[in-house]
Amino acid sequence: MNYQIDHIRELESESIFIMREVAAQFENPVLMFSGGKDSILMVYLAHKAFYPAKIPFSLLHVDTGHNFPETLKYRDELVERFGAKLVIGSVQEAIDNGIVTEEKGFDASRNGLQTSALLEALEKGKYDAALGGARRDEEKARAKERFFSHRDEFGQWDPKNQRPELWNLFNGRKNIGEHFRVFPISNWTELDVWQYLALENIPLPSLYFAHEREVFKRDGTLLADCEYIQKRPDEEVFTQMVRCRTIGDMTCTGVWESNASTVDEIIQEIATTRMTERGGRTDDKRSETSMEDRKKLGYF
């Protein structure tokens, strides 16, 4: 398959430049790792940016306790492969400690509870910058972010008060207690990510490829059947060939009917679909501004 190699290499160069800027400007940065393809891409870019030295960032995973088992398996293998330090922020611990209250009912999800666990982990680790794999094409709220996105001492984001970024000059000045979220792959698209993963032959979690799974349909979205979701009486479980297009908490991550079993087949699939990447994320459908509201409170 023909890829726009020059375009992809330009994106790679831009992202590596930003990562090196983070290493130069901040004292204790951390790389957010969800187990999804974008955070996997970030780890490999960081490896390339600082090779032959080790990746200079710890990997921070906010564990909801409701992850796909395949995600955790891949995470642990990746950490071992790169000799990275893994830091885990636990939603379950936040619930046990009374910091957050678990949702109840059919639509209960821990996805929104990640914010408190994330902010606690950032404060505990005294991290002054957190690199994330968010892209501007994913969701309208994320399109408002700069590469260097300032957060106040409460971890909150003000989309109307962001610093200009002219000629690739990034302003990392902050006051005590504040930090930055940094998005090195902001200018990548979903298709760019997949083409890069193909070019670099990067191993991926099995969830991204077509496999048989027990699922059920809710409000037009296929969800993987699991112990974490309370099904309604009329929701029937059936077996379907599916794959994940984005990976998150099992309670809100929709799966897609698909027979794509290779990266090239996935690229062909997403190049022709009209559904957005996060179209199957039920947490984004709670309100028209659900993502922006969560980001203002400290969500990634």
GROMACS .gro file of C-alpha atoms in nm:
model
  300
    1MET     CA    1   0.000   0.000   0.000
    2ASN     CA    2   0.126   0.349  -0.087
    3TYR     CA    3   0.156   0.593   0.203
    4GLN     CA    4   0.233   0.965   0.201
    5ILE     CA    5   0.575   0.897   0.348
    6ASP     CA    6   0.709   1.253   0.329
    7HIS     CA    7   0.400   1.387   0.504
    8ILE     CA    8   0.422   1.126   0.779
    9ARG     CA    9   0.794   1.187   0.832
   10GLU     CA   10   0.724   1.560   0.868
   11LEU     CA   11   0.468   1.485   1.137
   12GLU     CA   12   0.717   1.255   1.308
   13SER     CA   13   0.982   1.528   1.304
   14GLU     CA   14   0.741   1.784   1.450
   15SER     CA   15   0.636   1.550   1.732
   16ILE     CA   16   0.995   1.460   1.817
   17PHE     CA   17   1.086   1.830   1.827
   18ILE     CA   18   0.803   1.896   2.074
   19MET     CA   19   0.906   1.604   2.295
   20ARG     CA   20   1.262   1.734   2.306
   21GLU     CA   21   1.128   2.078   2.397
   22VAL     CA   22   0.941   1.924   2.687
   23ALA     CA   23   1.256   1.749   2.809
   24ALA     CA   24   1.444   2.079   2.785
   25GLN     CA   25   1.184   2.308   2.948
   26PHE     CA   26   1.040   2.096   3.227
   27GLU     CA   27   1.196   1.932   3.529
   28ASN     CA   28   0.968   1.632   3.577
   29PRO     CA   29   0.747   1.546   3.279
   30VAL     CA   30   0.540   1.230   3.248
   31LEU     CA   31   0.390   1.053   2.946
   32MET     CA   32   0.024   0.954   2.971
   33PHE     CA   33  -0.038   0.596   2.861
   34SER     CA   34  -0.386   0.456   2.803
   35GLY     CA   35  -0.296   0.146   2.602
   36GLY     CA   36  -0.455   0.290   2.289
   37LYS     CA   37  -0.282   0.335   1.955
   38ASP     CA   38  -0.212   0.707   2.006
   39SER     CA   39  -0.033   0.655   2.337
   40ILE     CA   40   0.153   0.360   2.186
   41LEU     CA   41   0.264   0.588   1.903
   42MET     CA   42   0.379   0.843   2.163
   43VAL     CA   43   0.599   0.586   2.338
   44TYR     CA   44   0.766   0.486   2.011
   45LEU     CA   45   0.817   0.850   1.913
   46ALA     CA   46   0.975   0.918   2.253
   47HIS     CA   47   1.201   0.617   2.206
   48LYS     CA   48   1.314   0.750   1.869
   49ALA     CA   49   1.351   1.106   2.001
   50PHE     CA   50   1.600   1.013   2.273
   51TYR     CA   51   1.764   0.694   2.144
   52PRO     CA   52   2.010   0.547   2.240
   53ALA     CA   53   1.922   0.685   2.585
   54LYS     CA   54   1.614   0.550   2.759
   55ILE     CA   55   1.283   0.732   2.736
   56PRO     CA   56   1.321   1.017   2.990
   57PHE     CA   57   0.955   1.013   3.090
   58SER     CA   58   0.774   0.779   3.328
   59LEU     CA   59   0.453   0.630   3.185
   60LEU     CA   60   0.138   0.722   3.379
   61HIS     CA   61  -0.164   0.497   3.335
   62VAL     CA   62  -0.492   0.597   3.498
   63ASP     CA   63  -0.645   0.258   3.571
   64THR     CA   64  -1.025   0.261   3.590
   65GLY     CA   65  -1.037  -0.100   3.706
   66HIS     CA   66  -1.265  -0.163   3.409
   67ASN     CA   67  -1.001  -0.200   3.140
   68PHE     CA   68  -0.998  -0.457   2.864
   69PRO     CA   69  -0.765  -0.737   2.985
   70GLU     CA   70  -0.581  -0.717   2.652
   71THR     CA   71  -0.494  -0.354   2.727
   72LEU     CA   72  -0.324  -0.436   3.057
   73LYS     CA   73  -0.135  -0.728   2.903
   74TYR     CA   74  -0.002  -0.507   2.624
   75ARG     CA   75   0.086  -0.227   2.869
   76ASP     CA   76   0.298  -0.453   3.086
   77GLU     CA   77   0.477  -0.601   2.784
   78LEU     CA   78   0.552  -0.253   2.648
   79VAL     CA   79   0.692  -0.128   2.979
   80GLU     CA   80   0.921  -0.430   2.997
   81ARG     CA   81   1.030  -0.388   2.633
   82PHE     CA   82   1.146  -0.029   2.684
   83GLY     CA   83   1.258  -0.060   3.045
   84ALA     CA   84   1.025   0.227   3.134
   85LYS     CA   85   0.895   0.322   3.476
   86LEU     CA   86   0.521   0.267   3.511
   87VAL     CA   87   0.312   0.483   3.745
   88ILE     CA   88  -0.052   0.388   3.804
   89GLY     CA   89  -0.330   0.620   3.916
   90SER     CA   90  -0.618   0.409   4.047
   91VAL     CA   91  -0.984   0.500   4.017
   92GLN     CA   92  -1.067   0.212   4.251
   93GLU     CA   93  -0.843   0.366   4.518
   94ALA     CA   94  -1.014   0.702   4.469
   95ILE     CA   95  -1.351   0.532   4.524
   96ASP     CA   96  -1.226   0.340   4.829
   97ASN     CA   97  -1.085   0.661   4.980
   98GLY     CA   98  -1.411   0.851   4.929
   99ILE     CA   99  -1.260   1.097   4.681
  100VAL     CA  100  -1.517   1.008   4.415
  101THR     CA  101  -1.848   0.824   4.416
  102GLU     CA  102  -1.909   0.538   4.179
  103GLU     CA  103  -2.199   0.579   3.943
  104LYS     CA  104  -2.493   0.340   3.962
  105GLY     CA  105  -2.746   0.215   3.710
  106PHE     CA  106  -2.744   0.091   3.354
  107ASP     CA  107  -2.531   0.376   3.216
  108ALA     CA  108  -2.279   0.379   3.501
  109SER     CA  109  -1.920   0.438   3.392
  110ARG     CA  110  -1.590   0.510   3.561
  111ASN     CA  111  -1.460   0.709   3.267
  112GLY     CA  112  -1.551   1.044   3.418
  113LEU     CA  113  -1.398   0.943   3.751
  114GLN     CA  114  -1.052   0.929   3.592
  115THR     CA  115  -1.007   1.305   3.637
  116SER     CA  116  -0.968   1.288   4.014
  117ALA     CA  117  -0.730   0.991   3.993
  118LEU     CA  118  -0.527   1.172   3.726
  119LEU     CA  119  -0.498   1.498   3.920
  120GLU     CA  120  -0.403   1.310   4.235
  121ALA     CA  121  -0.133   1.114   4.049
  122LEU     CA  122   0.008   1.432   3.892
  123GLU     CA  123   0.022   1.605   4.229
  124LYS     CA  124   0.170   1.305   4.407
  125GLY     CA  125   0.442   1.266   4.143
  126LYS     CA  126   0.505   1.642   4.131
  127TYR     CA  127   0.489   1.629   3.751
  128ASP     CA  128   0.511   1.970   3.584
  129ALA     CA  129   0.413   1.848   3.237
  130ALA     CA  130   0.203   1.558   3.113
  131LEU     CA  131   0.234   1.448   2.752
  132GLY     CA  132  -0.079   1.303   2.595
  133GLY     CA  133  -0.177   1.147   2.264
  134ALA     CA  134  -0.486   1.360   2.197
  135ARG     CA  135  -0.532   1.476   1.837
  136ARG     CA  136  -0.725   1.776   1.706
  137ASP     CA  137  -0.929   1.567   1.462
  138GLU     CA  138  -1.073   1.347   1.738
  139GLU     CA  139  -1.326   1.581   1.893
  140LYS     CA  140  -1.421   1.949   1.872
  141ALA     CA  141  -1.302   2.031   2.225
  142ARG     CA  142  -0.961   1.882   2.155
  143ALA     CA  143  -0.934   2.096   1.843
  144LYS     CA  144  -0.913   2.400   2.073
  145GLU     CA  145  -0.593   2.283   2.243
  146ARG     CA  146  -0.246   2.424   2.179
  147PHE     CA  147   0.061   2.198   2.175
  148PHE     CA  148   0.149   2.338   2.520
  149SER     CA  149  -0.178   2.365   2.712
  150HIS     CA  150  -0.160   2.545   3.047
  151ARG     CA  151  -0.341   2.412   3.355
  152ASP     CA  152  -0.391   2.613   3.674
  153GLU     CA  153  -0.312   2.494   4.027
  154PHE     CA  154  -0.642   2.301   4.031
  155GLY     CA  155  -0.563   2.122   3.704
  156GLN     CA  156  -0.829   2.322   3.519
  157TRP     CA  157  -0.818   2.437   3.158
  158ASP     CA  158  -0.941   2.770   3.022
  159PRO     CA  159  -0.989   2.735   2.644
  160LYS     CA  160  -1.022   3.116   2.606
  161ASN     CA  161  -0.691   3.190   2.773
  162GLN     CA  162  -0.422   3.004   2.583
  163ARG     CA  163  -0.079   3.121   2.481
  164PRO     CA  164   0.012   3.193   2.119
  165GLU     CA  165   0.247   2.947   1.950
  166LEU     CA  166   0.423   3.133   1.670
  167TRP     CA  167   0.714   2.989   1.470
  168ASN     CA  168   0.723   2.677   1.688
  169LEU     CA  169   0.802   2.879   2.000
  170PHE     CA  170   0.645   2.715   2.305
  171ASN     CA  171   0.597   2.903   2.631
  172GLY     CA  172   0.628   2.667   2.927
  173ARG     CA  173   0.638   2.932   3.201
  174LYS     CA  174   0.423   2.851   3.499
  175ASN     CA  175   0.369   2.933   3.863
  176ILE     CA  176   0.418   2.691   4.150
  177GLY     CA  177   0.147   2.425   4.151
  178GLU     CA  178   0.056   2.474   3.786
  179HIS     CA  179   0.142   2.232   3.508
  180PHE     CA  180   0.113   2.183   3.134
  181ARG     CA  181  -0.056   1.924   2.919
  182VAL     CA  182   0.146   1.873   2.602
  183PHE     CA  183   0.006   1.718   2.283
  184PRO     CA  184   0.289   1.631   2.041
  185ILE     CA  185   0.065   1.456   1.787
  186SER     CA  186  -0.200   1.729   1.767
  187ASN     CA  187  -0.158   1.764   1.391
  188TRP     CA  188  -0.186   1.393   1.316
  189THR     CA  189  -0.509   1.237   1.191
  190GLU     CA  190  -0.633   0.887   1.265
  191LEU     CA  191  -0.521   0.782   0.917
  192ASP     CA  192  -0.174   0.934   0.974
  193VAL     CA  193  -0.137   0.734   1.295
  194TRP     CA  194  -0.226   0.407   1.128
  195GLN     CA  195   0.003   0.471   0.833
  196TYR     CA  196   0.292   0.545   1.070
  197LEU     CA  197   0.222   0.230   1.271
  198ALA     CA  198   0.231   0.035   0.945
  199LEU     CA  199   0.555   0.197   0.823
  200GLU     CA  200   0.730   0.132   1.154
  201ASN     CA  201   0.578  -0.216   1.191
  202ILE     CA  202   0.475  -0.140   1.549
  203PRO     CA  203   0.305  -0.426   1.739
  204LEU     CA  204  -0.045  -0.346   1.865
  205PRO     CA  205  -0.301  -0.488   2.107
  206SER     CA  206  -0.515  -0.764   1.960
  207LEU     CA  207  -0.825  -0.553   2.031
  208TYR     CA  208  -0.759  -0.342   1.723
  209PHE     CA  209  -0.797  -0.641   1.490
  210ALA     CA  210  -1.113  -0.830   1.402
  211HIS     CA  211  -1.202  -1.101   1.651
  212GLU     CA  212  -1.512  -1.279   1.777
  213ARG     CA  213  -1.657  -1.127   2.094
  214GLU     CA  214  -1.982  -1.141   2.284
  215VAL     CA  215  -2.153  -0.803   2.245
  216PHE     CA  216  -2.487  -0.633   2.287
  217LYS     CA  217  -2.641  -0.324   2.129
  218ARG     CA  218  -2.724  -0.011   2.327
  219ASP     CA  219  -2.853   0.310   2.169
  220GLY     CA  220  -2.706   0.213   1.833
  221THR     CA  221  -2.363   0.123   1.974
  222LEU     CA  222  -2.213  -0.224   2.016
  223LEU     CA  223  -2.063  -0.277   2.361
  224ALA     CA  224  -1.850  -0.570   2.472
  225ASP     CA  225  -2.034  -0.785   2.723
  226CYS     CA  226  -1.856  -0.777   3.058
  227GLU     CA  227  -1.918  -0.790   3.432
  228TYR     CA  228  -1.884  -0.413   3.462
  229ILE     CA  229  -2.198  -0.326   3.263
  230GLN     CA  230  -2.549  -0.376   3.395
  231LYS     CA  231  -2.761  -0.476   3.098
  232ARG     CA  232  -3.122  -0.375   3.053
  233PRO     CA  233  -3.381  -0.657   3.036
  234ASP     CA  234  -3.425  -0.618   2.660
  235GLU     CA  235  -3.052  -0.618   2.577
  236GLU     CA  236  -2.952  -0.954   2.432
  237VAL     CA  237  -2.595  -1.078   2.403
  238PHE     CA  238  -2.477  -1.224   2.073
  239THR     CA  239  -2.144  -1.313   1.911
  240GLN     CA  240  -2.006  -1.082   1.643
  241MET     CA  241  -1.682  -1.022   1.453
  242VAL     CA  242  -1.569  -0.685   1.586
  243ARG     CA  243  -1.266  -0.472   1.661
  244CYS     CA  244  -1.190  -0.163   1.868
  245ARG     CA  245  -1.125   0.161   1.687
  246THR     CA  246  -1.045   0.344   2.009
  247ILE     CA  247  -0.966   0.187   2.345
  248GLY     CA  248  -1.085   0.308   2.683
  249ASP     CA  249  -1.299   0.197   2.976
  250MET     CA  250  -1.502  -0.113   2.879
  251THR     CA  251  -1.824   0.050   2.997
  252CYS     CA  252  -1.813   0.327   2.737
  253THR     CA  253  -1.593   0.197   2.454
  254GLY     CA  254  -1.800   0.086   2.161
  255VAL     CA  255  -1.673  -0.187   1.930
  256TRP     CA  256  -1.713  -0.191   1.555
  257GLU     CA  257  -1.843  -0.464   1.331
  258SER     CA  258  -1.539  -0.543   1.119
  259ASN     CA  259  -1.341  -0.813   0.939
  260ALA     CA  260  -1.020  -0.606   0.923
  261SER     CA  261  -0.744  -0.836   1.047
  262THR     CA  262  -0.435  -0.647   0.927
  263VAL     CA  263  -0.316  -0.288   0.956
  264ASP     CA  264  -0.356  -0.237   0.580
  265GLU     CA  265  -0.717  -0.356   0.600
  266ILE     CA  266  -0.779  -0.118   0.892
  267ILE     CA  267  -0.634   0.171   0.689
  268GLN     CA  268  -0.867   0.089   0.399
  269GLU     CA  269  -1.160   0.067   0.639
  270ILE     CA  270  -1.111   0.403   0.811
  271ALA     CA  271  -1.028   0.577   0.481
  272THR     CA  272  -1.379   0.504   0.358
  273THR     CA  273  -1.591   0.529   0.674
  274ARG     CA  274  -1.805   0.834   0.749
  275MET     CA  275  -1.824   0.761   1.122
  276THR     CA  276  -1.578   0.950   1.340
  277GLU     CA  277  -1.327   0.763   1.553
  278ARG     CA  278  -1.504   0.852   1.879
  279GLY     CA  279  -1.849   0.793   1.732
  280GLY     CA  280  -1.872   0.476   1.937
  281ARG     CA  281  -1.769   0.632   2.270
  282THR     CA  282  -2.084   0.654   2.480
  283ASP     CA  283  -1.923   0.897   2.727
  284ASP     CA  284  -1.902   1.160   2.451
  285LYS     CA  285  -2.278   1.135   2.396
  286ARG     CA  286  -2.387   1.239   2.744
  287SER     CA  287  -2.412   1.601   2.627
  288GLU     CA  288  -2.299   1.813   2.335
  289THR     CA  289  -2.019   1.962   2.547
  290SER     CA  290  -1.931   1.654   2.751
  291MET     CA  291  -1.565   1.641   2.645
  292GLU     CA  292  -1.505   2.014   2.692
  293ASP     CA  293  -1.675   2.012   3.032
  294ARG     CA  294  -1.453   1.726   3.147
  295LYS     CA  295  -1.139   1.888   3.010
  296LYS     CA  296  -1.211   2.211   3.196
  297LEU     CA  297  -1.214   2.009   3.518
  298GLY     CA  298  -0.884   1.839   3.443
  299TYR     CA  299  -0.967   1.544   3.215
  300PHE     CA  300  -0.714   1.470   2.947
   0.00000   0.00000   0.00000
